[in-house]
């Protein structure tokens, strides 16, 4: 069973005018303690998606060959020295092919994307697979797949998603918690003001877009402080 950090930050390309801004946002989230980032791009431009995903990957790439070049005279353990952010995981929204192409660490799919088992066939057994659900029936069905974690939402009203499903509320989180033992991510309208109630309702992690945008580093830090 995987272990999710309390904060699951979503980097949604629609909120950034330029790639540099998107990359800067990701850096700040990680500076604020973020270790799990999803790249989301609903514009459907697959070339742009791969390009942006590769830029994100560059930021957090682990260079396992760094040990041999390392100038540190007192290496803690030779051959294990790493540069980059070995603890940051990058998840691709929707697209298993781009996950593999950009060497991401996992894929998150919705109800209208490839099925979890089709995605698993593409990404293999090691990468993380997340599945969005919006009601108890979907939670029940997704629980029986090889998904590593499930998402439930929208918990609260959100303007970050086109045509969101009906709000499930904290009660929806509680019901989902009762239906699966897989790690559970809550999503939709979650802010620093309501995040604690969402965790209390049974979520392991909160996925957030808007409430990270204004001051990503500070906001991420505050999420971690609140959800300790
Ligand atoms: N998926 P914000 S709600 C991407 O219900 C997404 O599955 C949802 O953005 C779902 O934190 C949502 O700004 C938007 O509300 C989350």
PDB file of C-alpha atoms and ligand atoms in Angstrom, residues 10 40 132-134 152-154 157-161 187-190 207-211, ligand 1:
ATOM      1  CA  UNK A  10      -2.227  20.030  -8.832  1.00  0.00           C
ATOM      2  CA  UNK A  40      -3.058  18.662 -15.455  1.00  0.00           C
ATOM      3  CA  UNK A 132     -11.338   9.742  -9.679  1.00  0.00           C
ATOM      4  CA  UNK A 133     -14.723   8.843  -8.246  1.00  0.00           C
ATOM      5  CA  UNK A 134     -17.799  10.950  -7.603  1.00  0.00           C
ATOM      6  CA  UNK A 152     -13.462  11.458  -4.189  1.00  0.00           C
ATOM      7  CA  UNK A 153     -15.011  14.757  -5.171  1.00  0.00           C
ATOM      8  CA  UNK A 154     -15.972  17.420  -5.590  1.00  0.00           C
ATOM      9  CA  UNK A 157     -18.089  23.695  -4.940  1.00  0.00           C
ATOM     10  CA  UNK A 158     -15.230  24.303  -7.350  1.00  0.00           C
ATOM     11  CA  UNK A 159     -14.651  26.561 -10.322  1.00  0.00           C
ATOM     12  CA  UNK A 160     -11.461  24.811 -11.418  1.00  0.00           C
ATOM     13  CA  UNK A 161     -13.213  21.994 -13.230  1.00  0.00           C
ATOM     14  CA  UNK A 187     -10.698  17.010  -4.099  1.00  0.00           C
ATOM     15  CA  UNK A 188     -12.800  20.008  -5.025  1.00  0.00           C
ATOM     16  CA  UNK A 189     -13.023  23.361  -3.275  1.00  0.00           C
ATOM     17  CA  UNK A 190     -10.558  22.390  -0.578  1.00  0.00           C
ATOM     18  CA  UNK A 207      -5.800  17.614  -3.722  1.00  0.00           C
ATOM     19  CA  UNK A 208      -5.787  21.341  -4.347  1.00  0.00           C
ATOM     20  CA  UNK A 209      -5.621  23.734  -7.289  1.00  0.00           C
ATOM     21  CA  UNK A 210      -6.927  27.237  -6.433  1.00  0.00           C
ATOM     22  CA  UNK A 211      -5.854  27.626  -2.856  1.00  0.00           C
TER      23      UNK A 211
HETATM   24  N1  LIG B   1     -11.427  17.189 -10.023  1.00  0.00           N
HETATM   25  P1  LIG B   1      -9.903  23.352  -6.706  1.00  0.00           P
HETATM   26  S1  LIG B   1     -12.782  18.725  -8.565  1.00  0.00           S
HETATM   27  C1  LIG B   1      -9.627  18.635 -10.923  1.00  0.00           C
HETATM   28  O1  LIG B   1     -14.425  16.176  -8.431  1.00  0.00           O
HETATM   29  C2  LIG B   1     -10.812  18.418 -10.094  1.00  0.00           C
HETATM   30  O2  LIG B   1     -12.914  14.946  -9.354  1.00  0.00           O
HETATM   31  C3  LIG B   1     -12.501  17.198  -9.239  1.00  0.00           C
HETATM   32  O3  LIG B   1      -9.734  22.381  -7.955  1.00  0.00           O
HETATM   33  C4  LIG B   1     -13.356  16.025  -8.987  1.00  0.00           C
HETATM   34  O4  LIG B   1      -8.960  22.907  -5.665  1.00  0.00           O
HETATM   35  C5  LIG B   1     -11.442  19.391  -9.324  1.00  0.00           C
HETATM   36  O5  LIG B   1      -9.536  24.702  -7.271  1.00  0.00           O
HETATM   37  C6  LIG B   1     -11.001  20.805  -9.191  1.00  0.00           C
HETATM   38  O6  LIG B   1     -11.355  23.293  -6.311  1.00  0.00           O
HETATM   39  C7  LIG B   1     -10.172  21.054  -7.962  1.00  0.00           C
END
